[in-house]
Amino acid sequence: MLSDLTTHFIGRLRARDPAAWFELWENFGPILRAQLSKWGRGRIGVETVQDLSQETMAALSNAIDRHDPDRGARFSTWLLAIAKHTLGGEMDRRMALKRGAGKKPVALEEGWMAAATGVSPDGRYERMVFGAKVEAAIRAVEREIEFMDFSVYRMRVFDGVSGKEVALSLGVSEPTVSRRLASVRKRLREKLSEVVGRYSFTADEVDELERNGLSLNPSKSADALFDEALAEIYHEQMNLRQEDHESPAD
Amino acid sequence: MSGVGVLAFPLMILVYIAAAVAGVWLVIKILSGLGWLVGALFTGVGRVIGHVFGFARNEISDVVRAAGGMLTALIFAPLVGLNVVIGRWSKATHYGAALESELATAGQALYRAVVGNPARLLGLTGLTEGLERRLPEVLAHAPGPDRPNRRTGEFEGYKVVGSLPSGGSGARLFLAEPGSEKLEQFRRLGRTSPRRVVIKSFSLADGSTMPQIVRESRALEAARQLGLVVEHELTSNRFHYVMPYVPGDDLSITTRRMHESCGADGLDDRRTRLTLAYAADLLGTLRRFHGSGLWHKDVKPSNIIISDGQVHLVDLGLMTPLQSAMTLTTHGTEYFRDPEMVRLALKGVKVHEVDGVKFDVYSAGAVLFSVLENSFPAHGSLSKITKRCPEALRWIVRRAMADMNNRYGSSAEMLADIEAVRSARNPFKVLPAELPSVSGRPHVVAEVEADTRPDAEPLGADPWEDHRRRWGWGGSTRRQHQAAATKVAQQGDKAAGKVKRPSRTHGALRGLVGGAAALLIVAVFLGGAMRHQYEQQNREVARSGPRFELPVTGHETVWAPTPSRAVPHARGRSTPLPLGDGRRVLLVDDLSSSATARVHGEFDEIAGLLNGAGFAVLGTGDSPLDDEQEISLLASARSRVGLSDPFIEESGPPLMDFVSEQGEAVEALLWFGSGPDENSYRVRLVAPDTETRDALRVIVSHAQRP
């Protein structure tokens, strides 16, 4: 059973709300691209993938109606199924263009879809999708709060700078650093709950937060663990994406 | 004895139990190990079988595809021939393109079947990587034909000497040299007269489209006024515009080289300085764009050319007037384009409804990130800077890439922060709190000059002392920053392995040393006994160059003071000026007659200081040359910039050429021009030799009045 947040979001996607599509692509597009590149195993070039990404978002909207999330699939699987379906359609469209209209579209290697058939998303992909949800929540908080507040949290938690040094570096007092940390942490918890709720189709996906140490209930001991877990996921997400960029075709 | 026997029995029992548990544990471990081995073996075999099956499937798929491609090509081939014979050129071209495409598809499939798939099967992907990735990339970026085709014709007044890679704009790029008549025409119009130009040509016959032409043409007039475009023309069959040619490598290549020289940890001090200089240059250029109402819209490393150490922003393909009524498009380059722009474009907003300046600022931040990291910001504003980088610079990058509401409001604001880091003796000791955008205190660009003076305090001194003195910090904030600076300095010293523990007698000792030094200086000045030593030391200071390394620009506008931007000045300090050693400096006086007496007075003072320092000053009437020689030199210098503004970037290279060609006859040039009002003026400093340039900069700075 989908949550209200998810149902509302899917509704927006089906209503062709460009903001919803943009949000989806901004948060998960890079992961899909990396995954599809890997599946292509050198058959689909980096430039082709990037070129596809410009149009994929619009093309995705035509595919969403055909995929019913109520069948019990995970959000991550659903996402990848749509992307594969869409890219397959996009490839057909391009081939038709290439043959019919006398235009010269970007070369699209055809063999990669065959290579991708039957391949299911692995644990790494699942991890990246969860990381992307967390990243989306962090990004949303960064957009909504003061730059200085977010910088305090970023330096203290993500960069691992001590509270005293953060205070010295930014010209504020240590109690101010503590207050700002608490305020940002509160916003992060709210946003994590919202974002993960929106992008989850199964209870198992919603539980991923707690399983990864991101307790949504504030307490002194939980706060430290929360920060630690969030920093770990943030760094892991950065590294995973970096690795994908370095070896897009594996 | 019986007591021992009583104890021994349970002990024995315990030993047996322990041995039994250990035995069971061992058996379980061995079994689980065996299980793991068997599992791994099956997994491995499964993978190998999967790999082989995958290979077979790919082979079949590729062979069929190759056959299909060739079959289709065989159908197209006679159609092409037939249409050529009956003279239907459009149809022949259409079928020819389809034939080419089919052959390419068949060729690729054949290659995969014969080379690619077997190589992947054997794990030899590295062998084919060059063929599959690098070769297509190089071929795709190869320049086009060296001549425009007959249908579009030659470019009148230009001799085409080559071509450049086209990029994705749908245009062809030709390298050309303007003829003498064209150059004369430019001079008459007061435009830049470059020796070589790039002609960007759009022709429907060459495959360009009308939207591309419209997009490229919308900001051309403004670009021409900025000196970015020399001329443009629209005819019935072609649209083209002419830009000065900037030779050099783009920033992505420069970045790669810098990182290759520095290793995996990141940029060293010198390259960090260089990065700051590039960033300042880029932001200065963007400031000019924005000041002229233009939005570049495609700021990225490959559009930034480093030529003679200076940054040139090229590719005007997406340049848009900030007040344009057109609908915002998503054009731009991923990772260097603000995602927010895409979101707004999807909403269908108009260009004038968004703040294009902030999008360029985002791109500048992303460019700076890419130089520091030798990578691109895959996570936008959340991207992590992992390599060596001053904390304040990290802050600047993050601020530039932050959400629209939190971002720098203008390129000038970001530039001020960059200059604050750049002008510090040690950028690694600058704290974010010290940046003008954080502290709220303005940064004066000319402070760079003050820091380069030979009498500046030695490295290792409290880096914030100057700032505190300048801005009059006090109270708790002052103490806090002192503590911060001390802490950072200590950390730096610790890293360098030279920790000095503070002692209670330190202050007294420093006072004694200071007093002794003062007495020594008094003795030197009074007695004159150490005059020779002073001059020698002074010469060494001048020769040792600047305290930090600026890019070898060779030419720069050093000073543009206005009353509101007056800088604090250390007049009265015993400033040891660098020595001229008879080097010849040509002064070009273009000051307006309406300039105030103060401005003229400072010009005279600079000339006097140069004379006093031992430079041979030309162009002021006191020169060793006769009038005729001097007039000839001045005319020659002026002819290099024609009627163009000598202070714009494009005038730098010709003036550099002029000085270089003169050899020892003229080793540097100082061009004085009026500023925006009668109380201000500008100085363009041109000197190929770093030592001369730095010495002149010090002297010009010395003459500044608060």
Coordinates of N, CA and C in Angstrom, one line a residue, chain B residues 531-631:
Chain B
R531 N 74.8 52.0 3.6 CA 74.1 52.4 2.4 C 74.3 51.3 1.3
H532 N 75.5 50.8 1.1 CA 75.7 49.8 0.1 C 75.0 48.5 0.4
Q533 N 75.0 48.2 1.7 CA 74.3 46.9 2.1 C 72.8 47.1 1.8
Y534 N 72.3 48.3 2.1 CA 70.8 48.5 1.9 C 70.5 48.3 0.5
E535 N 71.3 48.9 -0.4 CA 71.0 48.9 -1.8 C 71.1 47.4 -2.3
Q536 N 72.1 46.8 -1.8 CA 72.2 45.4 -2.2 C 71.0 44.5 -1.8
Q537 N 70.6 44.8 -0.6 CA 69.4 44.0 -0.1 C 68.2 44.4 -0.9
N538 N 68.1 45.7 -1.2 CA 67.0 46.2 -1.9 C 66.9 45.5 -3.3
R539 N 68.1 45.4 -3.9 CA 68.2 44.8 -5.2 C 67.7 43.3 -5.2
E540 N 68.2 42.7 -4.1 CA 67.8 41.3 -4.0 C 66.3 41.1 -3.8
V541 N 65.7 42.0 -3.0 CA 64.3 41.9 -2.8 C 63.6 42.1 -4.1
A542 N 64.0 43.1 -4.9 CA 63.4 43.3 -6.2 C 63.5 42.1 -7.1
R543 N 64.7 41.5 -7.1 CA 65.0 40.3 -8.0 C 64.3 39.1 -7.5
S544 N 64.0 39.0 -6.2 CA 63.4 37.8 -5.7 C 61.9 37.7 -6.1
G545 N 61.4 38.7 -6.8 CA 60.1 38.7 -7.3 C 59.0 38.9 -6.2
P546 N 57.8 38.6 -6.6 CA 56.7 38.9 -5.6 C 56.7 37.9 -4.5
R547 N 55.9 38.2 -3.5 CA 55.8 37.3 -2.4 C 55.0 36.1 -2.8
F548 N 54.2 36.3 -3.8 CA 53.5 35.1 -4.3 C 53.6 35.2 -5.8
E549 N 53.3 34.1 -6.5 CA 53.5 34.1 -7.9 C 52.2 34.4 -8.6
L550 N 52.1 35.4 -9.3 CA 51.0 35.7 -10.2 C 51.2 35.0 -11.5
P551 N 50.1 34.8 -12.2 CA 50.3 34.2 -13.5 C 51.1 35.1 -14.4
V552 N 51.8 34.6 -15.3 CA 52.7 35.4 -16.1 C 51.8 36.1 -17.2
T553 N 51.1 37.1 -16.7 CA 50.2 37.8 -17.6 C 50.9 38.7 -18.5
G554 N 51.9 39.4 -18.0 CA 52.7 40.3 -18.8 C 52.0 41.7 -18.9
H555 N 50.7 41.7 -18.8 CA 50.1 43.0 -18.9 C 48.9 43.0 -18.0
E556 N 48.7 44.1 -17.4 CA 47.5 44.2 -16.4 C 47.2 45.6 -16.1
T557 N 46.0 45.9 -15.8 CA 45.6 47.2 -15.4 C 45.8 47.2 -13.9
V558 N 46.7 48.0 -13.4 CA 47.1 47.8 -12.0 C 46.3 48.7 -11.1
W559 N 45.7 49.7 -11.6 CA 45.2 50.6 -10.6 C 44.1 51.5 -11.1
A560 N 43.0 51.6 -10.5 CA 41.9 52.4 -11.0 C 41.3 53.1 -9.8
P561 N 42.0 53.9 -9.0 CA 41.4 54.4 -7.8 C 40.4 55.5 -8.0
T562 N 39.4 55.5 -7.2 CA 38.4 56.6 -7.2 C 38.4 57.0 -5.8
P563 N 37.8 58.2 -5.5 CA 37.8 58.6 -4.1 C 37.1 57.6 -3.2
S564 N 36.1 56.9 -3.7 CA 35.4 55.9 -2.8 C 36.2 54.7 -2.6
R565 N 37.2 54.4 -3.5 CA 37.9 53.2 -3.4 C 39.3 53.5 -2.9
A566 N 39.5 54.6 -2.3 CA 40.9 54.9 -1.9 C 41.4 53.9 -0.9
V567 N 42.7 53.5 -1.1 CA 43.2 52.5 -0.2 C 44.0 53.1 0.9
P568 N 44.0 52.4 2.0 CA 44.9 52.8 3.1 C 46.3 52.8 2.6
H569 N 47.1 53.7 3.0 CA 48.5 53.8 2.4 C 49.5 53.9 3.5
A570 N 50.6 53.2 3.3 CA 51.6 53.1 4.4 C 52.6 54.2 4.2
R571 N 52.1 55.4 3.8 CA 53.1 56.5 3.6 C 53.8 56.8 4.9
G572 N 55.1 57.1 4.8 CA 55.8 57.4 6.0 C 56.6 56.2 6.4
R573 N 56.3 55.0 5.9 CA 57.1 53.8 6.2 C 58.4 53.9 5.4
S574 N 59.4 53.3 5.9 CA 60.7 53.4 5.2 C 60.6 52.3 4.1
T575 N 60.0 52.6 3.0 CA 59.8 51.6 2.0 C 61.0 51.5 1.1
P576 N 61.6 50.4 1.0 CA 62.8 50.3 0.1 C 62.2 50.0 -1.3
L577 N 62.3 50.9 -2.1 CA 61.8 50.7 -3.5 C 62.7 49.9 -4.3
P578 N 62.2 49.1 -5.2 CA 63.1 48.3 -6.1 C 63.9 49.2 -7.0
L579 N 65.0 48.7 -7.4 CA 65.9 49.6 -8.3 C 65.7 49.3 -9.7
G580 N 65.8 50.3 -10.5 CA 65.6 50.2 -12.0 C 66.7 49.7 -12.8
D581 N 67.9 49.9 -12.3 CA 69.1 49.4 -13.0 C 69.1 49.8 -14.5
G582 N 68.6 51.0 -14.7 CA 68.7 51.6 -16.0 C 67.7 51.0 -17.0
R583 N 66.8 50.2 -16.5 CA 65.8 49.6 -17.5 C 64.9 50.7 -18.0
R584 N 64.6 50.6 -19.3 CA 63.8 51.7 -20.0 C 62.3 51.4 -19.9
V585 N 61.6 52.4 -19.4 CA 60.2 52.3 -19.2 C 59.5 53.5 -20.0
L586 N 58.6 53.1 -20.9 CA 58.0 54.1 -21.7 C 56.6 54.5 -21.1
L587 N 56.5 55.8 -20.8 CA 55.2 56.2 -20.2 C 54.3 56.9 -21.3
V588 N 53.1 56.4 -21.4 CA 52.2 57.0 -22.4 C 51.1 57.7 -21.6
D589 N 51.1 59.0 -21.8 CA 50.2 59.9 -21.0 C 49.0 60.1 -21.8
D590 N 47.9 59.5 -21.5 CA 46.6 59.7 -22.1 C 45.6 60.3 -21.1
L591 N 46.2 61.0 -20.1 CA 45.3 61.6 -19.1 C 44.5 62.7 -19.7
S592 N 43.2 62.8 -19.4 CA 42.4 63.9 -19.9 C 42.9 65.2 -19.3
S593 N 42.7 66.3 -20.1 CA 43.1 67.6 -19.6 C 42.2 68.0 -18.4
S594 N 41.0 67.4 -18.3 CA 40.1 67.8 -17.3 C 40.4 67.0 -16.0
A595 N 41.4 66.1 -16.0 CA 41.7 65.4 -14.8 C 42.2 66.4 -13.7
T596 N 42.0 66.1 -12.5 CA 42.3 67.0 -11.4 C 43.8 67.1 -11.2
A597 N 44.2 68.2 -10.5 CA 45.7 68.4 -10.3 C 46.2 67.2 -9.5
R598 N 45.4 66.6 -8.7 CA 45.9 65.4 -7.9 C 46.3 64.3 -8.8
V599 N 45.5 64.0 -9.8 CA 45.7 63.0 -10.8 C 47.0 63.3 -11.5
H600 N 47.1 64.5 -12.0 CA 48.4 64.9 -12.8 C 49.6 64.8 -11.8
G601 N 49.3 65.2 -10.6 CA 50.4 65.2 -9.6 C 50.9 63.8 -9.4
E602 N 50.0 62.8 -9.3 CA 50.4 61.5 -9.1 C 51.2 60.9 -10.3
F603 N 50.7 61.3 -11.5 CA 51.5 60.9 -12.7 C 52.9 61.4 -12.5
D604 N 53.1 62.6 -12.2 CA 54.4 63.2 -12.1 C 55.2 62.5 -11.0
E605 N 54.5 62.2 -9.9 CA 55.2 61.5 -8.8 C 55.7 60.1 -9.2
I606 N 54.9 59.4 -10.0 CA 55.3 58.1 -10.4 C 56.5 58.2 -11.3
A607 N 56.5 59.2 -12.2 CA 57.6 59.4 -13.1 C 58.8 59.8 -12.3
G608 N 58.6 60.6 -11.3 CA 59.8 61.0 -10.4 C 60.3 59.8 -9.7
L609 N 59.4 59.0 -9.1 CA 59.9 57.8 -8.4 C 60.6 56.8 -9.3
L610 N 60.2 56.7 -10.5 CA 60.8 55.8 -11.5 C 62.3 56.3 -11.7
N611 N 62.3 57.7 -11.9 CA 63.7 58.3 -12.1 C 64.6 58.0 -10.9
G612 N 64.0 58.2 -9.8 CA 64.7 58.1 -8.5 C 65.2 56.7 -8.3
A613 N 64.4 55.7 -8.7 CA 64.7 54.3 -8.5 C 65.7 53.8 -9.6
G614 N 66.0 54.7 -10.5 CA 67.1 54.3 -11.5 C 66.6 53.7 -12.8
F615 N 65.2 53.9 -13.0 CA 64.7 53.5 -14.3 C 65.0 54.6 -15.3
A616 N 65.2 54.3 -16.6 CA 65.3 55.3 -17.6 C 63.9 55.6 -18.2
V617 N 63.3 56.7 -17.8 CA 61.9 57.0 -18.2 C 61.8 57.7 -19.5
L618 N 61.1 57.1 -20.4 CA 60.9 57.6 -21.7 C 59.4 58.1 -21.9
G619 N 59.3 59.2 -22.7 CA 57.9 59.7 -22.9 C 57.5 60.8 -22.1
T620 N 58.4 61.4 -21.3 CA 58.1 62.5 -20.4 C 58.9 63.7 -20.6
G621 N 59.7 63.7 -21.6 CA 60.6 64.9 -21.9 C 61.9 64.8 -21.2
D622 N 62.0 64.0 -20.2 CA 63.3 63.9 -19.5 C 64.1 62.7 -20.0
S623 N 63.7 62.1 -21.1 CA 64.2 60.8 -21.5 C 65.6 61.0 -22.2
P624 N 66.4 59.9 -22.2 CA 67.7 60.0 -22.9 C 67.5 60.1 -24.4
L625 N 66.3 59.9 -24.9 CA 66.1 59.9 -26.4 C 65.8 61.3 -26.8
D626 N 66.1 61.6 -28.1 CA 65.7 62.9 -28.6 C 64.2 62.9 -29.0
D627 N 63.6 64.0 -29.2 CA 62.2 64.2 -29.4 C 61.7 63.3 -30.5
E628 N 62.4 63.2 -31.6 CA 61.9 62.5 -32.7 C 61.8 61.0 -32.4
Q629 N 62.9 60.5 -31.8 CA 62.8 59.1 -31.4 C 61.7 58.8 -30.4
E630 N 61.5 59.7 -29.5 CA 60.5 59.5 -28.5 C 59.1 59.5 -29.1
I631 N 58.9 60.5 -30.0 CA 57.6 60.6 -30.7 C 57.3 59.3 -31.5

